[in-house]
């Protein structure tokens, strides 16, 4: 019941933000949500990267999100070039390496520190840039992202609870099953097909295929967060949201789902104009 109450409150708020907030304020809201996750992540990783300058992620993640997204520019300007991405990659590599070297990290914790900082910057900043990218194209794409990720997540939970027999990844998340995963994928595809018919007047096969890929990405994101919690000895990432745990527990699927969806639309160039 707590899961349903939290979702019933959170979904309308997310939709209101997508349509009512000006672009800069939406960007800042996304950053704020991610910063809560960063705090949870920093606390989770202290057991194996205690000496690493983990709290610098609170500054690095917003900076990376700004660099990855034309968030401060009007729509149509500031498209990201390959040269820009290469420069950002260089800054990430050298910057994280310098932080580990100069931040007082113990030598035996260096590999873990590089992983925590290097992965953490990309993991938390990329979804912000991708969600903002979707919003720039059409606010309804944010609705579609939520339909795919949240509907799929809910379906996977309830189908797995009632029909699940075969474990999906028992060493990471004992309760997840293949039946639940298939149920989540099916719900995401059906939801995207209904969205496509409602918004575009027809079911676009490319959009349905992208929904399937996004759902798979979302479920992998869920499993990754389960792996992080198990490796850190945590049951939940936090206790902020009743019935869900922490913000990472609620947003884990979106962290991979949003980038898959955004990159798919960017690369494939799916037509979103009604005939």
PDB file of C-alpha atoms in Angstrom:
ATOM      1  CA  UNK A   1       0.000   0.000   0.000  1.00  0.00           C
ATOM      2  CA  UNK A   2       2.843   2.411   0.825  1.00  0.00           C
ATOM      3  CA  UNK A   3       4.264   1.882  -2.676  1.00  0.00           C
ATOM      4  CA  UNK A   4       0.913   2.824  -4.217  1.00  0.00           C
ATOM      5  CA  UNK A   5       0.526   5.930  -2.043  1.00  0.00           C
ATOM      6  CA  UNK A   6       4.014   7.169  -2.880  1.00  0.00           C
ATOM      7  CA  UNK A   7       3.430   6.558  -6.600  1.00  0.00           C
ATOM      8  CA  UNK A   8      -0.012   8.233  -6.489  1.00  0.00           C
ATOM      9  CA  UNK A   9       1.590  11.379  -5.084  1.00  0.00           C
ATOM     10  CA  UNK A  10       4.809  11.297  -7.086  1.00  0.00           C
ATOM     11  CA  UNK A  11       3.458  10.694 -10.584  1.00  0.00           C
ATOM     12  CA  UNK A  12       1.158  13.761 -10.731  1.00  0.00           C
ATOM     13  CA  UNK A  13       3.953  15.920  -9.307  1.00  0.00           C
ATOM     14  CA  UNK A  14       6.354  14.653 -11.954  1.00  0.00           C
ATOM     15  CA  UNK A  15       3.857  15.337 -14.724  1.00  0.00           C
ATOM     16  CA  UNK A  16       3.138  18.830 -13.402  1.00  0.00           C
ATOM     17  CA  UNK A  17       6.854  19.581 -13.352  1.00  0.00           C
ATOM     18  CA  UNK A  18       7.264  18.396 -16.955  1.00  0.00           C
ATOM     19  CA  UNK A  19       4.553  20.692 -18.303  1.00  0.00           C
ATOM     20  CA  UNK A  20       4.456  23.657 -15.945  1.00  0.00           C
ATOM     21  CA  UNK A  21       8.035  24.380 -14.926  1.00  0.00           C
ATOM     22  CA  UNK A  22      10.207  26.599 -17.162  1.00  0.00           C
ATOM     23  CA  UNK A  23      13.185  24.711 -18.624  1.00  0.00           C
ATOM     24  CA  UNK A  24      15.798  26.076 -16.220  1.00  0.00           C
ATOM     25  CA  UNK A  25      13.650  25.302 -13.183  1.00  0.00           C
ATOM     26  CA  UNK A  26      12.986  21.796 -14.445  1.00  0.00           C
ATOM     27  CA  UNK A  27      16.709  21.292 -14.888  1.00  0.00           C
ATOM     28  CA  UNK A  28      17.366  22.479 -11.345  1.00  0.00           C
ATOM     29  CA  UNK A  29      14.641  20.158 -10.029  1.00  0.00           C
ATOM     30  CA  UNK A  30      16.223  17.191 -11.806  1.00  0.00           C
ATOM     31  CA  UNK A  31      19.603  18.125 -10.343  1.00  0.00           C
ATOM     32  CA  UNK A  32      18.080  18.390  -6.863  1.00  0.00           C
ATOM     33  CA  UNK A  33      16.553  14.906  -7.147  1.00  0.00           C
ATOM     34  CA  UNK A  34      19.884  13.509  -8.316  1.00  0.00           C
ATOM     35  CA  UNK A  35      21.796  15.248  -5.535  1.00  0.00           C
ATOM     36  CA  UNK A  36      19.674  13.382  -2.979  1.00  0.00           C
ATOM     37  CA  UNK A  37      20.716  10.176  -4.698  1.00  0.00           C
ATOM     38  CA  UNK A  38      24.362  11.273  -4.619  1.00  0.00           C
ATOM     39  CA  UNK A  39      24.188  11.680  -0.837  1.00  0.00           C
ATOM     40  CA  UNK A  40      22.754   8.161  -0.551  1.00  0.00           C
ATOM     41  CA  UNK A  41      25.420   6.806  -2.908  1.00  0.00           C
ATOM     42  CA  UNK A  42      28.220   8.460  -0.943  1.00  0.00           C
ATOM     43  CA  UNK A  43      26.957   6.909   2.280  1.00  0.00           C
ATOM     44  CA  UNK A  44      26.577   3.483   0.650  1.00  0.00           C
ATOM     45  CA  UNK A  45      30.160   3.454  -0.662  1.00  0.00           C
ATOM     46  CA  UNK A  46      31.961   4.500   2.512  1.00  0.00           C
ATOM     47  CA  UNK A  47      32.584   0.896   3.519  1.00  0.00           C
ATOM     48  CA  UNK A  48      34.947   0.191   0.596  1.00  0.00           C
ATOM     49  CA  UNK A  49      36.137   3.688  -0.446  1.00  0.00           C
ATOM     50  CA  UNK A  50      36.308   5.448   2.911  1.00  0.00           C
ATOM     51  CA  UNK A  51      39.357   7.600   2.130  1.00  0.00           C
ATOM     52  CA  UNK A  52      38.181   8.640  -1.350  1.00  0.00           C
ATOM     53  CA  UNK A  53      36.945  12.234  -1.810  1.00  0.00           C
ATOM     54  CA  UNK A  54      33.426  10.917  -2.415  1.00  0.00           C
ATOM     55  CA  UNK A  55      31.626  14.084  -1.326  1.00  0.00           C
ATOM     56  CA  UNK A  56      33.112  15.945  -4.310  1.00  0.00           C
ATOM     57  CA  UNK A  57      30.416  14.176  -6.335  1.00  0.00           C
ATOM     58  CA  UNK A  58      27.968  16.752  -4.968  1.00  0.00           C
ATOM     59  CA  UNK A  59      29.838  19.344  -7.055  1.00  0.00           C
ATOM     60  CA  UNK A  60      30.987  17.152  -9.933  1.00  0.00           C
ATOM     61  CA  UNK A  61      27.559  15.750 -10.832  1.00  0.00           C
ATOM     62  CA  UNK A  62      25.769  19.115 -11.387  1.00  0.00           C
ATOM     63  CA  UNK A  63      28.783  20.417 -13.310  1.00  0.00           C
ATOM     64  CA  UNK A  64      28.814  17.339 -15.535  1.00  0.00           C
ATOM     65  CA  UNK A  65      25.044  17.572 -16.069  1.00  0.00           C
ATOM     66  CA  UNK A  66      25.442  21.164 -17.296  1.00  0.00           C
ATOM     67  CA  UNK A  67      28.289  20.150 -19.606  1.00  0.00           C
ATOM     68  CA  UNK A  68      26.350  17.195 -20.992  1.00  0.00           C
ATOM     69  CA  UNK A  69      23.141  19.125 -21.539  1.00  0.00           C
ATOM     70  CA  UNK A  70      22.446  22.388 -23.411  1.00  0.00           C
ATOM     71  CA  UNK A  71      20.341  23.192 -20.358  1.00  0.00           C
ATOM     72  CA  UNK A  72      21.243  26.844 -20.059  1.00  0.00           C
ATOM     73  CA  UNK A  73      20.664  27.636 -23.739  1.00  0.00           C
ATOM     74  CA  UNK A  74      17.455  28.309 -25.684  1.00  0.00           C
ATOM     75  CA  UNK A  75      15.951  25.361 -27.607  1.00  0.00           C
ATOM     76  CA  UNK A  76      17.679  24.900 -30.943  1.00  0.00           C
ATOM     77  CA  UNK A  77      21.044  26.248 -29.785  1.00  0.00           C
ATOM     78  CA  UNK A  78      24.065  24.623 -28.270  1.00  0.00           C
ATOM     79  CA  UNK A  79      23.845  21.147 -29.797  1.00  0.00           C
ATOM     80  CA  UNK A  80      26.578  18.900 -28.386  1.00  0.00           C
ATOM     81  CA  UNK A  81      29.302  17.986 -30.899  1.00  0.00           C
ATOM     82  CA  UNK A  82      31.576  14.964 -30.846  1.00  0.00           C
ATOM     83  CA  UNK A  83      34.501  17.282 -30.106  1.00  0.00           C
ATOM     84  CA  UNK A  84      32.638  18.588 -27.079  1.00  0.00           C
ATOM     85  CA  UNK A  85      31.998  15.059 -25.845  1.00  0.00           C
ATOM     86  CA  UNK A  86      35.660  14.133 -26.308  1.00  0.00           C
ATOM     87  CA  UNK A  87      36.716  17.178 -24.291  1.00  0.00           C
ATOM     88  CA  UNK A  88      34.222  16.249 -21.555  1.00  0.00           C
ATOM     89  CA  UNK A  89      35.580  12.680 -21.515  1.00  0.00           C
ATOM     90  CA  UNK A  90      39.126  13.992 -21.174  1.00  0.00           C
ATOM     91  CA  UNK A  91      38.080  16.243 -18.301  1.00  0.00           C
ATOM     92  CA  UNK A  92      36.346  13.320 -16.597  1.00  0.00           C
ATOM     93  CA  UNK A  93      39.327  10.995 -16.937  1.00  0.00           C
ATOM     94  CA  UNK A  94      42.015  13.481 -15.885  1.00  0.00           C
ATOM     95  CA  UNK A  95      39.807  15.209 -13.319  1.00  0.00           C
ATOM     96  CA  UNK A  96      38.779  12.039 -11.489  1.00  0.00           C
ATOM     97  CA  UNK A  97      42.328  10.718 -11.600  1.00  0.00           C
ATOM     98  CA  UNK A  98      43.654  13.949 -10.134  1.00  0.00           C
ATOM     99  CA  UNK A  99      41.049  13.903  -7.381  1.00  0.00           C
ATOM    100  CA  UNK A 100      42.016  10.373  -6.379  1.00  0.00           C
ATOM    101  CA  UNK A 101      45.720  11.200  -6.411  1.00  0.00           C
ATOM    102  CA  UNK A 102      45.474  14.547  -4.619  1.00  0.00           C
ATOM    103  CA  UNK A 103      42.493  13.775  -2.375  1.00  0.00           C
ATOM    104  CA  UNK A 104      44.330  11.670   0.194  1.00  0.00           C
ATOM    105  CA  UNK A 105      43.008   8.321  -1.043  1.00  0.00           C
ATOM    106  CA  UNK A 106      44.686   5.263   0.449  1.00  0.00           C
ATOM    107  CA  UNK A 107      46.596   3.291  -2.197  1.00  0.00           C
ATOM    108  CA  UNK A 108      44.669   0.079  -1.520  1.00  0.00           C
ATOM    109  CA  UNK A 109      41.389   1.927  -2.106  1.00  0.00           C
ATOM    110  CA  UNK A 110      42.469   3.564  -5.384  1.00  0.00           C
ATOM    111  CA  UNK A 111      40.615   1.148  -7.727  1.00  0.00           C
ATOM    112  CA  UNK A 112      37.419   1.468  -5.706  1.00  0.00           C
ATOM    113  CA  UNK A 113      37.820   5.252  -5.514  1.00  0.00           C
ATOM    114  CA  UNK A 114      38.236   5.536  -9.289  1.00  0.00           C
ATOM    115  CA  UNK A 115      35.120   3.420  -9.777  1.00  0.00           C
ATOM    116  CA  UNK A 116      33.027   5.357  -7.268  1.00  0.00           C
ATOM    117  CA  UNK A 117      33.974   8.780  -8.637  1.00  0.00           C
ATOM    118  CA  UNK A 118      34.270   7.932 -12.349  1.00  0.00           C
ATOM    119  CA  UNK A 119      31.100   5.883 -12.542  1.00  0.00           C
ATOM    120  CA  UNK A 120      29.261   8.134 -10.099  1.00  0.00           C
ATOM    121  CA  UNK A 121      29.719  11.253 -12.205  1.00  0.00           C
ATOM    122  CA  UNK A 122      28.351   9.613 -15.358  1.00  0.00           C
ATOM    123  CA  UNK A 123      25.688   7.536 -13.594  1.00  0.00           C
ATOM    124  CA  UNK A 124      24.051  10.540 -11.938  1.00  0.00           C
ATOM    125  CA  UNK A 125      24.624  13.315 -14.497  1.00  0.00           C
ATOM    126  CA  UNK A 126      23.683  11.487 -17.708  1.00  0.00           C
ATOM    127  CA  UNK A 127      20.004  10.866 -16.757  1.00  0.00           C
ATOM    128  CA  UNK A 128      19.606  14.571 -15.949  1.00  0.00           C
ATOM    129  CA  UNK A 129      20.906  15.547 -19.379  1.00  0.00           C
ATOM    130  CA  UNK A 130      18.808  12.876 -21.109  1.00  0.00           C
ATOM    131  CA  UNK A 131      15.553  13.738 -19.327  1.00  0.00           C
ATOM    132  CA  UNK A 132      16.132  17.388 -20.118  1.00  0.00           C
ATOM    133  CA  UNK A 133      16.832  16.466 -23.751  1.00  0.00           C
ATOM    134  CA  UNK A 134      13.508  14.617 -23.936  1.00  0.00           C
ATOM    135  CA  UNK A 135      11.744  17.616 -22.394  1.00  0.00           C
ATOM    136  CA  UNK A 136      13.257  19.946 -25.005  1.00  0.00           C
ATOM    137  CA  UNK A 137      11.852  17.785 -27.799  1.00  0.00           C
ATOM    138  CA  UNK A 138       8.374  17.340 -26.303  1.00  0.00           C
ATOM    139  CA  UNK A 139       7.137  17.268 -22.692  1.00  0.00           C
ATOM    140  CA  UNK A 140       5.014  14.268 -23.629  1.00  0.00           C
ATOM    141  CA  UNK A 141       8.209  12.279 -24.085  1.00  0.00           C
ATOM    142  CA  UNK A 142       8.765  12.623 -20.350  1.00  0.00           C
ATOM    143  CA  UNK A 143       5.309  11.136 -19.901  1.00  0.00           C
ATOM    144  CA  UNK A 144       6.298   8.281 -22.194  1.00  0.00           C
ATOM    145  CA  UNK A 145       9.515   7.706 -20.238  1.00  0.00           C
ATOM    146  CA  UNK A 146       7.523   7.502 -17.003  1.00  0.00           C
ATOM    147  CA  UNK A 147       4.972   5.162 -18.616  1.00  0.00           C
ATOM    148  CA  UNK A 148       7.694   2.807 -19.830  1.00  0.00           C
ATOM    149  CA  UNK A 149       9.788   2.837 -16.658  1.00  0.00           C
ATOM    150  CA  UNK A 150       7.191   3.139 -13.895  1.00  0.00           C
ATOM    151  CA  UNK A 151       4.474   1.022 -15.502  1.00  0.00           C
ATOM    152  CA  UNK A 152       7.046  -1.624 -16.344  1.00  0.00           C
ATOM    153  CA  UNK A 153       8.451  -1.528 -12.810  1.00  0.00           C
ATOM    154  CA  UNK A 154       5.002  -1.880 -11.229  1.00  0.00           C
ATOM    155  CA  UNK A 155       4.037  -4.713 -13.598  1.00  0.00           C
ATOM    156  CA  UNK A 156       7.293  -6.545 -12.942  1.00  0.00           C
ATOM    157  CA  UNK A 157       6.696  -6.308  -9.188  1.00  0.00           C
ATOM    158  CA  UNK A 158       3.100  -7.538  -9.227  1.00  0.00           C
ATOM    159  CA  UNK A 159       3.537 -10.206 -11.912  1.00  0.00           C
ATOM    160  CA  UNK A 160       6.670 -11.469 -10.202  1.00  0.00           C
ATOM    161  CA  UNK A 161       4.949 -11.552  -6.817  1.00  0.00           C
ATOM    162  CA  UNK A 162       1.988 -13.550  -8.091  1.00  0.00           C
ATOM    163  CA  UNK A 163       3.370 -15.668 -10.923  1.00  0.00           C
ATOM    164  CA  UNK A 164       7.130 -15.659 -10.440  1.00  0.00           C
ATOM    165  CA  UNK A 165       8.769 -19.081 -10.328  1.00  0.00           C
ATOM    166  CA  UNK A 166      12.157 -18.740 -12.036  1.00  0.00           C
ATOM    167  CA  UNK A 167      14.775 -16.499 -10.403  1.00  0.00           C
ATOM    168  CA  UNK A 168      16.232 -13.760 -12.586  1.00  0.00           C
ATOM    169  CA  UNK A 169      19.386 -12.928 -10.605  1.00  0.00           C
ATOM    170  CA  UNK A 170      19.151 -14.634  -7.231  1.00  0.00           C
ATOM    171  CA  UNK A 171      22.580 -13.543  -6.018  1.00  0.00           C
ATOM    172  CA  UNK A 172      21.674  -9.883  -6.588  1.00  0.00           C
ATOM    173  CA  UNK A 173      17.940  -9.677  -5.902  1.00  0.00           C
ATOM    174  CA  UNK A 174      16.335 -12.938  -4.724  1.00  0.00           C
ATOM    175  CA  UNK A 175      12.761 -11.731  -5.269  1.00  0.00           C
ATOM    176  CA  UNK A 176      13.140 -10.797  -8.960  1.00  0.00           C
ATOM    177  CA  UNK A 177      11.959 -13.414 -11.454  1.00  0.00           C
ATOM    178  CA  UNK A 178      11.970 -13.946 -15.199  1.00  0.00           C
ATOM    179  CA  UNK A 179       8.170 -13.904 -15.155  1.00  0.00           C
ATOM    180  CA  UNK A 180       8.240 -10.465 -13.549  1.00  0.00           C
ATOM    181  CA  UNK A 181      10.816  -9.226 -16.048  1.00  0.00           C
ATOM    182  CA  UNK A 182       8.705 -10.401 -18.987  1.00  0.00           C
ATOM    183  CA  UNK A 183       5.600  -8.874 -17.411  1.00  0.00           C
ATOM    184  CA  UNK A 184       7.388  -5.547 -16.991  1.00  0.00           C
ATOM    185  CA  UNK A 185       8.624  -5.629 -20.581  1.00  0.00           C
ATOM    186  CA  UNK A 186       5.141  -6.445 -21.897  1.00  0.00           C
ATOM    187  CA  UNK A 187       3.532  -3.655 -19.867  1.00  0.00           C
ATOM    188  CA  UNK A 188       6.113  -1.134 -21.097  1.00  0.00           C
ATOM    189  CA  UNK A 189       5.584  -2.122 -24.745  1.00  0.00           C
ATOM    190  CA  UNK A 190       1.789  -2.015 -24.451  1.00  0.00           C
ATOM    191  CA  UNK A 191       1.961   1.340 -22.668  1.00  0.00           C
ATOM    192  CA  UNK A 192       4.185   2.779 -25.390  1.00  0.00           C
ATOM    193  CA  UNK A 193       1.875   1.434 -28.108  1.00  0.00           C
ATOM    194  CA  UNK A 194      -1.117   3.090 -26.453  1.00  0.00           C
ATOM    195  CA  UNK A 195       0.840   6.342 -26.068  1.00  0.00           C
ATOM    196  CA  UNK A 196       1.833   6.210 -29.732  1.00  0.00           C
ATOM    197  CA  UNK A 197      -1.738   5.635 -30.891  1.00  0.00           C
ATOM    198  CA  UNK A 198      -3.086   8.398 -28.638  1.00  0.00           C
ATOM    199  CA  UNK A 199      -0.437  11.012 -29.461  1.00  0.00           C
ATOM    200  CA  UNK A 200       0.469  10.110 -33.047  1.00  0.00           C
ATOM    201  CA  UNK A 201      -2.705   8.478 -34.319  1.00  0.00           C
ATOM    202  CA  UNK A 202      -0.950   5.200 -35.073  1.00  0.00           C
ATOM    203  CA  UNK A 203       1.342   2.662 -33.468  1.00  0.00           C
ATOM    204  CA  UNK A 204       4.905   3.366 -34.621  1.00  0.00           C
ATOM    205  CA  UNK A 205       6.941   0.113 -34.655  1.00  0.00           C
ATOM    206  CA  UNK A 206      10.229   1.955 -34.050  1.00  0.00           C
ATOM    207  CA  UNK A 207       8.782   3.597 -30.948  1.00  0.00           C
ATOM    208  CA  UNK A 208       7.509   0.259 -29.642  1.00  0.00           C
ATOM    209  CA  UNK A 209      10.928  -1.330 -30.201  1.00  0.00           C
ATOM    210  CA  UNK A 210      12.580   1.582 -28.411  1.00  0.00           C
ATOM    211  CA  UNK A 211      10.164   1.094 -25.513  1.00  0.00           C
ATOM    212  CA  UNK A 212      11.291  -2.519 -25.271  1.00  0.00           C
ATOM    213  CA  UNK A 213      14.958  -1.495 -25.224  1.00  0.00           C
ATOM    214  CA  UNK A 214      14.206   1.191 -22.639  1.00  0.00           C
ATOM    215  CA  UNK A 215      12.414  -1.335 -20.440  1.00  0.00           C
ATOM    216  CA  UNK A 216      15.387  -3.707 -20.607  1.00  0.00           C
ATOM    217  CA  UNK A 217      17.703  -0.831 -19.696  1.00  0.00           C
ATOM    218  CA  UNK A 218      15.434   0.135 -16.805  1.00  0.00           C
ATOM    219  CA  UNK A 219      15.430  -3.408 -15.429  1.00  0.00           C
ATOM    220  CA  UNK A 220      19.222  -3.549 -15.669  1.00  0.00           C
ATOM    221  CA  UNK A 221      19.369  -0.284 -13.745  1.00  0.00           C
ATOM    222  CA  UNK A 222      17.206  -1.841 -11.057  1.00  0.00           C
ATOM    223  CA  UNK A 223      19.527  -4.846 -10.833  1.00  0.00           C
ATOM    224  CA  UNK A 224      22.606  -2.630 -10.676  1.00  0.00           C
ATOM    225  CA  UNK A 225      21.218  -0.737  -7.706  1.00  0.00           C
ATOM    226  CA  UNK A 226      20.432  -4.061  -6.025  1.00  0.00           C
ATOM    227  CA  UNK A 227      24.057  -5.064  -6.603  1.00  0.00           C
ATOM    228  CA  UNK A 228      25.290  -1.799  -5.078  1.00  0.00           C
ATOM    229  CA  UNK A 229      23.117  -2.292  -2.000  1.00  0.00           C
ATOM    230  CA  UNK A 230      24.198  -5.897  -1.572  1.00  0.00           C
ATOM    231  CA  UNK A 231      27.853  -4.949  -1.953  1.00  0.00           C
ATOM    232  CA  UNK A 232      27.433  -2.171   0.612  1.00  0.00           C
ATOM    233  CA  UNK A 233      25.436  -4.281   3.051  1.00  0.00           C
ATOM    234  CA  UNK A 234      22.378  -1.990   2.812  1.00  0.00           C
ATOM    235  CA  UNK A 235      18.765  -3.092   2.606  1.00  0.00           C
ATOM    236  CA  UNK A 236      17.648   0.266   1.188  1.00  0.00           C
ATOM    237  CA  UNK A 237      19.577   3.280  -0.048  1.00  0.00           C
ATOM    238  CA  UNK A 238      17.690   5.445   2.457  1.00  0.00           C
ATOM    239  CA  UNK A 239      14.334   6.001   4.125  1.00  0.00           C
ATOM    240  CA  UNK A 240      13.106   9.140   2.374  1.00  0.00           C
ATOM    241  CA  UNK A 241      10.126   7.642   0.504  1.00  0.00           C
ATOM    242  CA  UNK A 242       7.590   5.455   2.363  1.00  0.00           C
ATOM    243  CA  UNK A 243       7.314   2.037   0.769  1.00  0.00           C
ATOM    244  CA  UNK A 244      10.290   2.616  -1.527  1.00  0.00           C
ATOM    245  CA  UNK A 245      13.268   3.329   0.714  1.00  0.00           C
ATOM    246  CA  UNK A 246      15.584   6.033  -0.577  1.00  0.00           C
ATOM    247  CA  UNK A 247      15.573   8.144  -3.711  1.00  0.00           C
ATOM    248  CA  UNK A 248      17.938   5.708  -5.428  1.00  0.00           C
ATOM    249  CA  UNK A 249      15.460   2.910  -4.733  1.00  0.00           C
ATOM    250  CA  UNK A 250      12.750   4.887  -6.519  1.00  0.00           C
ATOM    251  CA  UNK A 251      14.860   6.202  -9.416  1.00  0.00           C
ATOM    252  CA  UNK A 252      17.102   3.189 -10.075  1.00  0.00           C
ATOM    253  CA  UNK A 253      15.236   2.068 -13.201  1.00  0.00           C
ATOM    254  CA  UNK A 254      15.090   5.595 -14.642  1.00  0.00           C
ATOM    255  CA  UNK A 255      18.869   5.993 -14.319  1.00  0.00           C
ATOM    256  CA  UNK A 256      19.404   3.570 -17.208  1.00  0.00           C
ATOM    257  CA  UNK A 257      15.975   3.831 -18.836  1.00  0.00           C
ATOM    258  CA  UNK A 258      16.164   7.571 -19.596  1.00  0.00           C
ATOM    259  CA  UNK A 259      19.585   7.405 -21.334  1.00  0.00           C
ATOM    260  CA  UNK A 260      18.542   4.405 -23.444  1.00  0.00           C
ATOM    261  CA  UNK A 261      15.381   6.192 -24.561  1.00  0.00           C
ATOM    262  CA  UNK A 262      17.076   9.530 -25.231  1.00  0.00           C
ATOM    263  CA  UNK A 263      20.009   8.040 -27.142  1.00  0.00           C
ATOM    264  CA  UNK A 264      17.606   5.846 -29.131  1.00  0.00           C
ATOM    265  CA  UNK A 265      15.571   8.853 -30.242  1.00  0.00           C
ATOM    266  CA  UNK A 266      18.756  10.809 -30.951  1.00  0.00           C
ATOM    267  CA  UNK A 267      20.404   8.076 -33.040  1.00  0.00           C
ATOM    268  CA  UNK A 268      17.395   6.583 -34.806  1.00  0.00           C
ATOM    269  CA  UNK A 269      15.585   9.874 -35.346  1.00  0.00           C
ATOM    270  CA  UNK A 270      12.113   8.496 -34.610  1.00  0.00           C
ATOM    271  CA  UNK A 271       9.386  10.594 -36.220  1.00  0.00           C
ATOM    272  CA  UNK A 272       7.151  12.024 -33.504  1.00  0.00           C
ATOM    273  CA  UNK A 273       4.871  14.049 -35.774  1.00  0.00           C
ATOM    274  CA  UNK A 274       1.290  12.850 -36.246  1.00  0.00           C
ATOM    275  CA  UNK A 275       0.378  12.092 -39.885  1.00  0.00           C
TER     276      UNK A 275
END
